[in-house]
PDB file of C-alpha atoms and ligand atoms in Angstrom:
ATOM      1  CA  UNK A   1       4.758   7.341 -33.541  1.00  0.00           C
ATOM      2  CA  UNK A   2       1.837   8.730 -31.492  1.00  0.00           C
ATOM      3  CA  UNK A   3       0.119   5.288 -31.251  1.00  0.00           C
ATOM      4  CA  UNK A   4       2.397   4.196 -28.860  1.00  0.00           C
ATOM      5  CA  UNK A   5       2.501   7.461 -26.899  1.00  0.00           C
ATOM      6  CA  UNK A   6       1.391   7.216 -23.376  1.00  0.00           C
ATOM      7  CA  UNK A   7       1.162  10.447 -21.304  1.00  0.00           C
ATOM      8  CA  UNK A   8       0.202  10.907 -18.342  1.00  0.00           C
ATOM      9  CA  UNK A   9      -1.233  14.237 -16.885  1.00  0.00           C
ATOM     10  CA  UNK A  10      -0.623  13.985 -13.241  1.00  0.00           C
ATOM     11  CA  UNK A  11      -2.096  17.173 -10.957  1.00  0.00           C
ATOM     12  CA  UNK A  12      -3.135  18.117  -7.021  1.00  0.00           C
ATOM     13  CA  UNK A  13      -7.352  18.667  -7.529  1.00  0.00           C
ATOM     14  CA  UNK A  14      -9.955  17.563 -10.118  1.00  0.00           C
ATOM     15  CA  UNK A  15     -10.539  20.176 -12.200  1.00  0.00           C
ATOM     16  CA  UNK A  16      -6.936  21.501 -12.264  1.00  0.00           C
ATOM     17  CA  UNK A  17      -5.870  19.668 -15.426  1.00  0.00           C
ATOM     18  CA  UNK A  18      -8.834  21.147 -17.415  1.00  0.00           C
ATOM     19  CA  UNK A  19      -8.176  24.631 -16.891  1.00  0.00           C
ATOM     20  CA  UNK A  20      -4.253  24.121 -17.633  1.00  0.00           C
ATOM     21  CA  UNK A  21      -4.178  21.385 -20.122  1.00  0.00           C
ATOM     22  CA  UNK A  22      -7.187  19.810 -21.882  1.00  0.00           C
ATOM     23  CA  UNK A  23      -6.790  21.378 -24.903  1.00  0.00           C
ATOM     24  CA  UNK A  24      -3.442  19.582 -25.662  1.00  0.00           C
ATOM     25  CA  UNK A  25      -4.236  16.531 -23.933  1.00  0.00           C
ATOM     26  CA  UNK A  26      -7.406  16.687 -26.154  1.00  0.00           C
ATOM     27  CA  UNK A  27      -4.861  17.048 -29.168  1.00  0.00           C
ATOM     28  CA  UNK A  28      -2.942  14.254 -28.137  1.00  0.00           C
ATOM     29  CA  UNK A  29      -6.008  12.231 -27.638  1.00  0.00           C
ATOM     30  CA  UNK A  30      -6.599  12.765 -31.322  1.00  0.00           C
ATOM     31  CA  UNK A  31      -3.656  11.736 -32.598  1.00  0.00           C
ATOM     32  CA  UNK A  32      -3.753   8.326 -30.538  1.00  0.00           C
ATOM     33  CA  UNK A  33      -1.990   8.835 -27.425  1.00  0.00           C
ATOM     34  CA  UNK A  34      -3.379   6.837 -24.895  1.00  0.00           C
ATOM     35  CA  UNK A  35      -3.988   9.603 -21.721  1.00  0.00           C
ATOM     36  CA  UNK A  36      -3.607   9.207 -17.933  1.00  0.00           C
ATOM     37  CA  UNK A  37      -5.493  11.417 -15.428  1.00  0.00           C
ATOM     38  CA  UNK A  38      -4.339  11.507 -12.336  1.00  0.00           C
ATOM     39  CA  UNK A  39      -4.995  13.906  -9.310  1.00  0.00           C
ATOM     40  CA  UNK A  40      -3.280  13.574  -5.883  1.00  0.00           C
ATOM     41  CA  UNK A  41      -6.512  14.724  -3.771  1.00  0.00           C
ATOM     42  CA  UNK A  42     -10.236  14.091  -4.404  1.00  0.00           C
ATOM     43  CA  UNK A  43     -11.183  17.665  -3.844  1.00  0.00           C
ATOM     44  CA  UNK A  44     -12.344  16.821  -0.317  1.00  0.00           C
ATOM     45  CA  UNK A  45     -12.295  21.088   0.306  1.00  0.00           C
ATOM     46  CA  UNK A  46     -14.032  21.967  -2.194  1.00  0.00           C
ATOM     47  CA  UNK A  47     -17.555  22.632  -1.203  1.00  0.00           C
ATOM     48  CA  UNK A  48     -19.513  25.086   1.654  1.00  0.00           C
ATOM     49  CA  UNK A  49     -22.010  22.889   1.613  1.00  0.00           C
ATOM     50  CA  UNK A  50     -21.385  19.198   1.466  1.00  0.00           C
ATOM     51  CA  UNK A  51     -19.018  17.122   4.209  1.00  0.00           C
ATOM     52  CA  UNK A  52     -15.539  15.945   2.859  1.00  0.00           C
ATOM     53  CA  UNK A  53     -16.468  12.469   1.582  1.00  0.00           C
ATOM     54  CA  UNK A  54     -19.680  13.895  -0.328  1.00  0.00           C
ATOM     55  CA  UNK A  55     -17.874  16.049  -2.195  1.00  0.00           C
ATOM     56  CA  UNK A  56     -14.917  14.174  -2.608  1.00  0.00           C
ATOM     57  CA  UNK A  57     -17.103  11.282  -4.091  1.00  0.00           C
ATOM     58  CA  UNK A  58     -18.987  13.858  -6.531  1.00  0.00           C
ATOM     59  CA  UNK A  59     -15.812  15.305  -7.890  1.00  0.00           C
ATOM     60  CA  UNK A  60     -14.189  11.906  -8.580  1.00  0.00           C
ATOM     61  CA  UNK A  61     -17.109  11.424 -10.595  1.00  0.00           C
ATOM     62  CA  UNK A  62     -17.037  14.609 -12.243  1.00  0.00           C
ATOM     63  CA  UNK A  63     -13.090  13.959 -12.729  1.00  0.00           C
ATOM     64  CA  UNK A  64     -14.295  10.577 -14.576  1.00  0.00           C
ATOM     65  CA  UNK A  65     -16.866  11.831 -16.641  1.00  0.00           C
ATOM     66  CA  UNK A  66     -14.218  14.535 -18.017  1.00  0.00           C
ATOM     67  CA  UNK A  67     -11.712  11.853 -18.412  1.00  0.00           C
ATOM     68  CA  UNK A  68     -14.289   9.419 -20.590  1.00  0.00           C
ATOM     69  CA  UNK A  69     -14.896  12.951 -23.170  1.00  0.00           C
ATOM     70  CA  UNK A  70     -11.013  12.232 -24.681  1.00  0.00           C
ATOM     71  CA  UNK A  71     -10.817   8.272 -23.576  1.00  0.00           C
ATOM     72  CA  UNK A  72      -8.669   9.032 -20.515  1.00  0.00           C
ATOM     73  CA  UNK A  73      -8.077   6.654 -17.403  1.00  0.00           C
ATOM     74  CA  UNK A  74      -8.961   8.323 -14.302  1.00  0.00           C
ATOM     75  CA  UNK A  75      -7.296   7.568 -10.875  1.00  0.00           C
ATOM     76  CA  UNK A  76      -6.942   9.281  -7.357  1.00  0.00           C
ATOM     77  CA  UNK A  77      -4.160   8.765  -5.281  1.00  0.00           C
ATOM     78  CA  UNK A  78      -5.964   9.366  -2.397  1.00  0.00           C
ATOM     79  CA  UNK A  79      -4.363  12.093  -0.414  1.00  0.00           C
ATOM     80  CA  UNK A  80      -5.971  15.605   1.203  1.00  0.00           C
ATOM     81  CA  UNK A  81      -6.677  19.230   0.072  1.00  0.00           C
ATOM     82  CA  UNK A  82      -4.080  21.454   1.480  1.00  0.00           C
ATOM     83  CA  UNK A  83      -1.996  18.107   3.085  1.00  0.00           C
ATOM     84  CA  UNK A  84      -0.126  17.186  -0.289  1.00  0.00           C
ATOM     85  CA  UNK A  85       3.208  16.663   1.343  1.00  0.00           C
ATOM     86  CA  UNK A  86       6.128  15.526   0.316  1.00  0.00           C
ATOM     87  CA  UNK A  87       7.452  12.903   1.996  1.00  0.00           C
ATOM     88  CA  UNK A  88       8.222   9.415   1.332  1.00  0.00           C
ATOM     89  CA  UNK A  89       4.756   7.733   1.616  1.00  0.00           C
ATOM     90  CA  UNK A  90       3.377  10.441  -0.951  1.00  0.00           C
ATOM     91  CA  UNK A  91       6.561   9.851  -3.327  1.00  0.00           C
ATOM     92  CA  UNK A  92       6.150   6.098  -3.533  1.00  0.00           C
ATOM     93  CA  UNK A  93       2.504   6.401  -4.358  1.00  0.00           C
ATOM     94  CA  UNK A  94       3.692   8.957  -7.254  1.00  0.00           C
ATOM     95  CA  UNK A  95       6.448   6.702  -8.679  1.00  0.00           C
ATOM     96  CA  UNK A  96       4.133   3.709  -8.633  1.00  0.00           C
ATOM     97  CA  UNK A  97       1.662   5.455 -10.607  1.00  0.00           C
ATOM     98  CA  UNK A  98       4.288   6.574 -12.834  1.00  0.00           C
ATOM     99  CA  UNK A  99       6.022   3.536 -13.171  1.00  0.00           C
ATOM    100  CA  UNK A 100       2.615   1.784 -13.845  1.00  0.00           C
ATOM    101  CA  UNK A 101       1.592   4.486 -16.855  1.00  0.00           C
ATOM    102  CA  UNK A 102       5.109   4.260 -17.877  1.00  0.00           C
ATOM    103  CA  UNK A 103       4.575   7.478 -19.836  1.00  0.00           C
ATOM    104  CA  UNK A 104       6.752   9.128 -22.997  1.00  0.00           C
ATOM    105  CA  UNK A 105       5.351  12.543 -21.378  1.00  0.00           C
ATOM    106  CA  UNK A 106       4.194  13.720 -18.560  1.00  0.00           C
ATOM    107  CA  UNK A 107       2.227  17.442 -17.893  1.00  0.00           C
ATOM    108  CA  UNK A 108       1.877  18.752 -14.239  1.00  0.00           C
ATOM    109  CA  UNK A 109       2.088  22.040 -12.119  1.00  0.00           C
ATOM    110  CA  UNK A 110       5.065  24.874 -12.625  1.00  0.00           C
ATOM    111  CA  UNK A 111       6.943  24.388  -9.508  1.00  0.00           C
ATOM    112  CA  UNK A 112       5.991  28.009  -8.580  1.00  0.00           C
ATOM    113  CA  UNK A 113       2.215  28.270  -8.386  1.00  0.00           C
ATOM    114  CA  UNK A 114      -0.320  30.017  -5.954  1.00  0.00           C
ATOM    115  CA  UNK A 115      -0.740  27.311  -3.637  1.00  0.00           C
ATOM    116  CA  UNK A 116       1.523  24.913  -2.420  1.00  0.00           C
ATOM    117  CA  UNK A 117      -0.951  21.517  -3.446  1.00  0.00           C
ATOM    118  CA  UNK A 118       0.159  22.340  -6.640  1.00  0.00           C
ATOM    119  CA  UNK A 119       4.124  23.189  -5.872  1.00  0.00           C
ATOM    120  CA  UNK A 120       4.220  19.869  -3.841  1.00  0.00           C
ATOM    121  CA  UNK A 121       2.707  17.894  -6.835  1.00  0.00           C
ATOM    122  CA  UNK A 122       4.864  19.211  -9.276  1.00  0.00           C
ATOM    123  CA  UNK A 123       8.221  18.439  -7.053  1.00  0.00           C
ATOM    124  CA  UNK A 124       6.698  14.824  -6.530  1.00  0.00           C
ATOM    125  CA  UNK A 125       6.383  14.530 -10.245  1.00  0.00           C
ATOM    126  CA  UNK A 126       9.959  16.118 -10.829  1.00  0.00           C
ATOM    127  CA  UNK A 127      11.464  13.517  -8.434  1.00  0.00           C
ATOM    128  CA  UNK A 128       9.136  10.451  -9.715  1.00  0.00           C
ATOM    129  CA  UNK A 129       9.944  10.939 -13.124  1.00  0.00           C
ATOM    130  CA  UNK A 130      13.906  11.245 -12.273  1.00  0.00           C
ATOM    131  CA  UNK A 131      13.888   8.344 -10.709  1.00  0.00           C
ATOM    132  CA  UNK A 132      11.419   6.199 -11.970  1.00  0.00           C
ATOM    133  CA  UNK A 133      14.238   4.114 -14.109  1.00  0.00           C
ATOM    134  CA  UNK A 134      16.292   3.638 -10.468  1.00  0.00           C
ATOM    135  CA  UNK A 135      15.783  -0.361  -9.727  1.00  0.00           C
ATOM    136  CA  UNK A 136      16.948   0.546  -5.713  1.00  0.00           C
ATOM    137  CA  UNK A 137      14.037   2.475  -5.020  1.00  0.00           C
ATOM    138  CA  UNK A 138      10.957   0.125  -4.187  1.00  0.00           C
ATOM    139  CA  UNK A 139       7.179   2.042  -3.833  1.00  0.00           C
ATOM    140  CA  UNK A 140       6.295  -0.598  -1.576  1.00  0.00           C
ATOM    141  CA  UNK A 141       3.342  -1.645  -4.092  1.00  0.00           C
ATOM    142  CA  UNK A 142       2.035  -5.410  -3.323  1.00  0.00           C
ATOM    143  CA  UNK A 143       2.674  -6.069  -7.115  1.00  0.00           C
ATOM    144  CA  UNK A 144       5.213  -3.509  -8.145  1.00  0.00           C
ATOM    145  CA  UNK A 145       4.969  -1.714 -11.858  1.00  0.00           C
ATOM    146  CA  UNK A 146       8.574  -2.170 -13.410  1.00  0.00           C
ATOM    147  CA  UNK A 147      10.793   0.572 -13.549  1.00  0.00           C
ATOM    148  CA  UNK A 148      10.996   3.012 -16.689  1.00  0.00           C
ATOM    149  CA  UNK A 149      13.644   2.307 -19.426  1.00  0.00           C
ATOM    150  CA  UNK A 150      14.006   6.153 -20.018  1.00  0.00           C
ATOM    151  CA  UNK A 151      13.268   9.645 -18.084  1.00  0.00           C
ATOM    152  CA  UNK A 152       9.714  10.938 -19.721  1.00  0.00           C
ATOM    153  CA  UNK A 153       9.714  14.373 -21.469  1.00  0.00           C
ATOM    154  CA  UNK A 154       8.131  16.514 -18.388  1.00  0.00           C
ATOM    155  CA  UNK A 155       5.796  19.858 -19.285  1.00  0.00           C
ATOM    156  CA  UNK A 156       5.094  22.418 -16.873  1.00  0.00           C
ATOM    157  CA  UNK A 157       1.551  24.290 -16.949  1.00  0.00           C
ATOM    158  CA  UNK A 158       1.715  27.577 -16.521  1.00  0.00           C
ATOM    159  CA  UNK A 159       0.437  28.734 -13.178  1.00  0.00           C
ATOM    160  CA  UNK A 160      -3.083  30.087 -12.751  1.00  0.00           C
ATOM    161  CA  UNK A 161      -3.375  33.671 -14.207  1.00  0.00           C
ATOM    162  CA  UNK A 162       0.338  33.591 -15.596  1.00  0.00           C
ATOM    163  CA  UNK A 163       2.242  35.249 -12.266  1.00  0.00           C
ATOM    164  CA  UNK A 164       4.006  33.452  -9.413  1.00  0.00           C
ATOM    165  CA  UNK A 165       3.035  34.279  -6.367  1.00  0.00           C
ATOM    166  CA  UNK A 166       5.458  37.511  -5.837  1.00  0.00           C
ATOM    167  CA  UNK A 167       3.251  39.104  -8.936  1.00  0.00           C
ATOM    168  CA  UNK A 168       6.287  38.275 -11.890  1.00  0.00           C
ATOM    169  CA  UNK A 169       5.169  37.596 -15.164  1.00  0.00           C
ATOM    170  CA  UNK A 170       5.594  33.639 -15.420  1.00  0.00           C
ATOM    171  CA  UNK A 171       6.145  33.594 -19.410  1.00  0.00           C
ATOM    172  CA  UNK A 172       5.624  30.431 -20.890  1.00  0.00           C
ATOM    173  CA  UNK A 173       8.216  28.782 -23.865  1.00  0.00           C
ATOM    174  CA  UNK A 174       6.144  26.017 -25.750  1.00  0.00           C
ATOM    175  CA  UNK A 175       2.899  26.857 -26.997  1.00  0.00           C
ATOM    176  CA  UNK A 176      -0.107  24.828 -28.381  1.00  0.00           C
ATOM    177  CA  UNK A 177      -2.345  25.705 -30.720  1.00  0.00           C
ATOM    178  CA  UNK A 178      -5.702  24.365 -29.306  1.00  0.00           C
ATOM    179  CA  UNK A 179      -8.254  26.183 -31.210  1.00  0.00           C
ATOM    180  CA  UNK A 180      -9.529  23.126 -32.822  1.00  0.00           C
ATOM    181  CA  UNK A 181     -10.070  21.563 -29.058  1.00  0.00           C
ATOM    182  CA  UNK A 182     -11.319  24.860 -26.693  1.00  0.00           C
ATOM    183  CA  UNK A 183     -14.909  23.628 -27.192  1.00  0.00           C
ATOM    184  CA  UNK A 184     -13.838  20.401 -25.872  1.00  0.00           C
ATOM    185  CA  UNK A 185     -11.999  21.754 -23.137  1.00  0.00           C
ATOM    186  CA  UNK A 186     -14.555  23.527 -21.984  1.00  0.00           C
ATOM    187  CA  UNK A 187     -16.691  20.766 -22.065  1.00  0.00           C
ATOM    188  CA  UNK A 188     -14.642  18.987 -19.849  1.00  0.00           C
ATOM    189  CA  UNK A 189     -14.195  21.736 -17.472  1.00  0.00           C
ATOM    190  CA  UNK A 190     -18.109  21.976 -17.432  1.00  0.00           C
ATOM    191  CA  UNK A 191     -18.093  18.464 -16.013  1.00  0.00           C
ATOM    192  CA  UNK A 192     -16.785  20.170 -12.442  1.00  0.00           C
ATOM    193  CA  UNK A 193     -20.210  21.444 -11.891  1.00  0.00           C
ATOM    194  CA  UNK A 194     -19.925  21.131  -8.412  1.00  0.00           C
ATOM    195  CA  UNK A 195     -16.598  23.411  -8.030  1.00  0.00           C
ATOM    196  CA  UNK A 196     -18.853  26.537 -10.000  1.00  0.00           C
ATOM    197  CA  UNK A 197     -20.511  27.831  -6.908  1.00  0.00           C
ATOM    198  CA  UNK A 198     -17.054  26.637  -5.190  1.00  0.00           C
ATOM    199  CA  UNK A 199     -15.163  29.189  -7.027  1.00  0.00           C
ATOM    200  CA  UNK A 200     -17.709  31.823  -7.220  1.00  0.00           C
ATOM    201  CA  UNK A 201     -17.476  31.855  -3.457  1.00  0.00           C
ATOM    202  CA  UNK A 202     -14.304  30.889  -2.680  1.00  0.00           C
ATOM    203  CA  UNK A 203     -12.139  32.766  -5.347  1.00  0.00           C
ATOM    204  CA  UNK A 204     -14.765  35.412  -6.463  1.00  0.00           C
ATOM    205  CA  UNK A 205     -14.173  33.310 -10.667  1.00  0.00           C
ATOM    206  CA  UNK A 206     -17.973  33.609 -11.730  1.00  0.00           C
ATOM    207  CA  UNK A 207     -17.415  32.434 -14.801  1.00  0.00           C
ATOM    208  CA  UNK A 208     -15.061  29.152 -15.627  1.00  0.00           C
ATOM    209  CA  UNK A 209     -15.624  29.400 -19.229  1.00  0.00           C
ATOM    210  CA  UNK A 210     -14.184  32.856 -19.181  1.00  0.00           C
ATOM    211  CA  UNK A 211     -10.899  32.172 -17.066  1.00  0.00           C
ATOM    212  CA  UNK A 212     -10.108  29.624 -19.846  1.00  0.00           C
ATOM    213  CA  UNK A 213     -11.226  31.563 -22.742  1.00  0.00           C
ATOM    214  CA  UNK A 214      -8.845  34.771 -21.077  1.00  0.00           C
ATOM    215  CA  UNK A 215      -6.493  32.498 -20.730  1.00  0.00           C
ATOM    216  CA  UNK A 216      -6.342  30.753 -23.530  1.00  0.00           C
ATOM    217  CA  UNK A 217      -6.064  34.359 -25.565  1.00  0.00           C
ATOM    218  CA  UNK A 218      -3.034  35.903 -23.773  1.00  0.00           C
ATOM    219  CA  UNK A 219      -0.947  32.527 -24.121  1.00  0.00           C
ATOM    220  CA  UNK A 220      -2.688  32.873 -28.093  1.00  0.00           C
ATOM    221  CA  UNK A 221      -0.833  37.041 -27.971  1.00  0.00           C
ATOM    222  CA  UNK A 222       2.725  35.641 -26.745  1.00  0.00           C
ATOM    223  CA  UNK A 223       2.213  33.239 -29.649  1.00  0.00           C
ATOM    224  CA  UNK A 224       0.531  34.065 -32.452  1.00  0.00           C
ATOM    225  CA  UNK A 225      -2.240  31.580 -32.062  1.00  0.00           C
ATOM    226  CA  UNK A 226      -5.791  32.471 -31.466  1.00  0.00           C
ATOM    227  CA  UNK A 227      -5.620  30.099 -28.867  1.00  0.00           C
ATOM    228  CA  UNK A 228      -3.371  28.882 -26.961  1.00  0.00           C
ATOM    229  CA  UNK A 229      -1.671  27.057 -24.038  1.00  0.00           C
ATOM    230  CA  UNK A 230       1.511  27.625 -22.652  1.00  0.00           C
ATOM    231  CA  UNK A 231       4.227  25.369 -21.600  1.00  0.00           C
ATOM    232  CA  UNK A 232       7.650  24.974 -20.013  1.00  0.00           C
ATOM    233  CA  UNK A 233       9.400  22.154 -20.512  1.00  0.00           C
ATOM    234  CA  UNK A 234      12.010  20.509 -17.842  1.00  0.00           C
ATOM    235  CA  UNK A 235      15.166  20.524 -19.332  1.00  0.00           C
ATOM    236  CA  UNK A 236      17.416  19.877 -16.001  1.00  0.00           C
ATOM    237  CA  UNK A 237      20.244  17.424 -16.076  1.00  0.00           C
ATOM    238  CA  UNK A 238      19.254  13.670 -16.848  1.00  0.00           C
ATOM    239  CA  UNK A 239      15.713  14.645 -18.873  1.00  0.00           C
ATOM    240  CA  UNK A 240      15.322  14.488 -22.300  1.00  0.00           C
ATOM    241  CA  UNK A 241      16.257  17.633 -24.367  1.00  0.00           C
ATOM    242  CA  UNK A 242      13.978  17.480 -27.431  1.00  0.00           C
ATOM    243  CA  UNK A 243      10.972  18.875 -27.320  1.00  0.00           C
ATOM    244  CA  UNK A 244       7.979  15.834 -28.159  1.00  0.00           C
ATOM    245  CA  UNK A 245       5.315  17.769 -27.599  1.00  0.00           C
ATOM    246  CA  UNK A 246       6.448  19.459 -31.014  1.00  0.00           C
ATOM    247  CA  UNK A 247       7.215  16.202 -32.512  1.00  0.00           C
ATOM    248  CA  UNK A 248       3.822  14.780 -31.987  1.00  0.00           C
ATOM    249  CA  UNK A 249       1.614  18.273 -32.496  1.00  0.00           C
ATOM    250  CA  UNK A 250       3.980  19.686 -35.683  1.00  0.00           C
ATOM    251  CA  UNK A 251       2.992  22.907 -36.784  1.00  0.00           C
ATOM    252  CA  UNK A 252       0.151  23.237 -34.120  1.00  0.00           C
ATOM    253  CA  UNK A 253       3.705  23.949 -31.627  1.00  0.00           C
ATOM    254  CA  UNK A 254       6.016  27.145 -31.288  1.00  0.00           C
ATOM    255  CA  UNK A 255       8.243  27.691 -28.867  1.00  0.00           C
ATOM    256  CA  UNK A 256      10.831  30.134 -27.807  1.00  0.00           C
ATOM    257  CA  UNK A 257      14.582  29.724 -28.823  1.00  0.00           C
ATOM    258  CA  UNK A 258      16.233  27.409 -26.215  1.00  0.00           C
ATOM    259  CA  UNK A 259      20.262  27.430 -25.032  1.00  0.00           C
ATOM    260  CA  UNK A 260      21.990  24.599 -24.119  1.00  0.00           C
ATOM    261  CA  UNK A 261      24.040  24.444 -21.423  1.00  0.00           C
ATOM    262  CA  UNK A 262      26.865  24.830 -23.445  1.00  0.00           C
ATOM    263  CA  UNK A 263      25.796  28.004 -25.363  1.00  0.00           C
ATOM    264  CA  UNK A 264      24.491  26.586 -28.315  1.00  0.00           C
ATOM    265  CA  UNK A 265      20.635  27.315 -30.087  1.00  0.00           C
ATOM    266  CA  UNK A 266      18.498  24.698 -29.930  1.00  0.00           C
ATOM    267  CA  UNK A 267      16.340  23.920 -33.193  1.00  0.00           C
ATOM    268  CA  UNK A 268      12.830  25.265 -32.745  1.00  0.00           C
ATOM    269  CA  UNK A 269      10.751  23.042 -34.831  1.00  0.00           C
ATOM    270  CA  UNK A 270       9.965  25.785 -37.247  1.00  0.00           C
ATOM    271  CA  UNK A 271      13.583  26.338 -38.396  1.00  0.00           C
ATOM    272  CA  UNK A 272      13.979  22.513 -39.204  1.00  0.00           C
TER     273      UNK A 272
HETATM  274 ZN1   ZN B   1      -5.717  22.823  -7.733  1.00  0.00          ZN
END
């Protein structure tokens, strides 16, 4: 089944999807999926000391050379740090590209994160991927992608160090095992070189290797893996319900019991 997975890992910055995701994507790499990188910005903030189209042209590049380490696409959709709005010229760009990857799954931002790039993305994504199978709504695109036959399984990261922005635990529910892919991971993240003194400056992280390794051990605790990453899945009316991730990883998956609306337990994949 995973040869015709697409999925599509849509996020506001370069650099965001390594810390949050590569070790999955990685996995799903592996086992054939065919992956999607998109970011809404090209990082044009990032920097003390170059001007906004330097650095936004070195961190595209850096975004590309992390893409080419698992065979990813790479695209930009062009908007500006801290100006990720959502309105309906940022919307159509998002369905388009969703339409156009026509994914199975789709990872992006919780929609409670500590700054509002990613909040915005993740509500763009929410809405794109709801709608993406509505024939009325036209992106505008000079060659239009089609629209979806079916809503794609959506996956929330968690946000960066675990707490929303009020300080509450934000406790993830699916879980990857992704020791057999943190090297990689961190080989990707190392292709940001430019955003290392960015962070040391901007957000006092001195170490990038170390957020993800810190990371990736707590979400390992609430699991039971060495190391992990941690998931929510979007299980609002009108998405799908099953959990693919699972399907496609097997055993390298746990997750938390899940209700249905109505009450009932939802099978975790270990009890079937
Ligand atoms: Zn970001």
């Amino acid at each position: 089944m995973a040869q015709a997975i697409s999925a599509l890992a849509l996020f506001a910055h370069p650099d965001d999807l390594e810390f949050l995701c590569a070790g999955t994507l990685a996995l799903l790499a592996d086992r054939g999926a065919k992956l999607h990188f998109v970011t809404l910005t090209s990082g044009d903030l990032g920097s003390t000391l170059l001007p906004a189209a330097k650095i936004s042209h070195v961190r595209q590049k850096e975004a590309e050379r992390s893409a080419r380490m698992v065979h990813a696409t790479y695209s930009c959709l062009g908007e500006k740090d801290l100006c990720v709005f959502y309105d309906r010229r940022t919307l159509r760009k998002v369905m388009e590209i969703v339409r156009r990857v026509s994914p199975s799954l789709v990872i992006t931002h919780p929609p409670a994160d500590y700054m509002v790039d990613h909040e915005t993305t993740s509500r763009l994504t929410q809405t794109a991927c709801f709608g993406a199978m509505a024939r009325n709504y036209r992106t505008g695109a000079r060659r239009p992608a089609r629209p979806l036959r079916a809503v794609p399984h959506l996956y929330y990261t968690e946000p960066f160090g675990s707490r929303d922005i009020l300080g509450k635990e934000a406790r993830s529910a699916v879980f990857v095992d992704i020791a057999a892919t943190l090297a990689r991971k961190e080989r990707m993240l190392a292709c940001h070189e430019s955003q290392q003194a960015w962070l040391r400056a901007q957000q006092r992280v001195s170490d990038n290797c170390g957020v993800v390794r810190q990371m990736a051990a707590t979400a390992g605790q609430q699991s039971g893996f060495q190391w992990a990453e941690g998931f929510r899945q979007h299980l609002g009316q009108g998405f799908p319900q099953d959990n693919l991730l699972a399907a496609i990883l097997g055993d390298l998956v746990r997750e938390e019991r899940r209700m249905t609306p109505g009450g009932d337990e939802l099978q975790s994949p270990r009890d079937r």
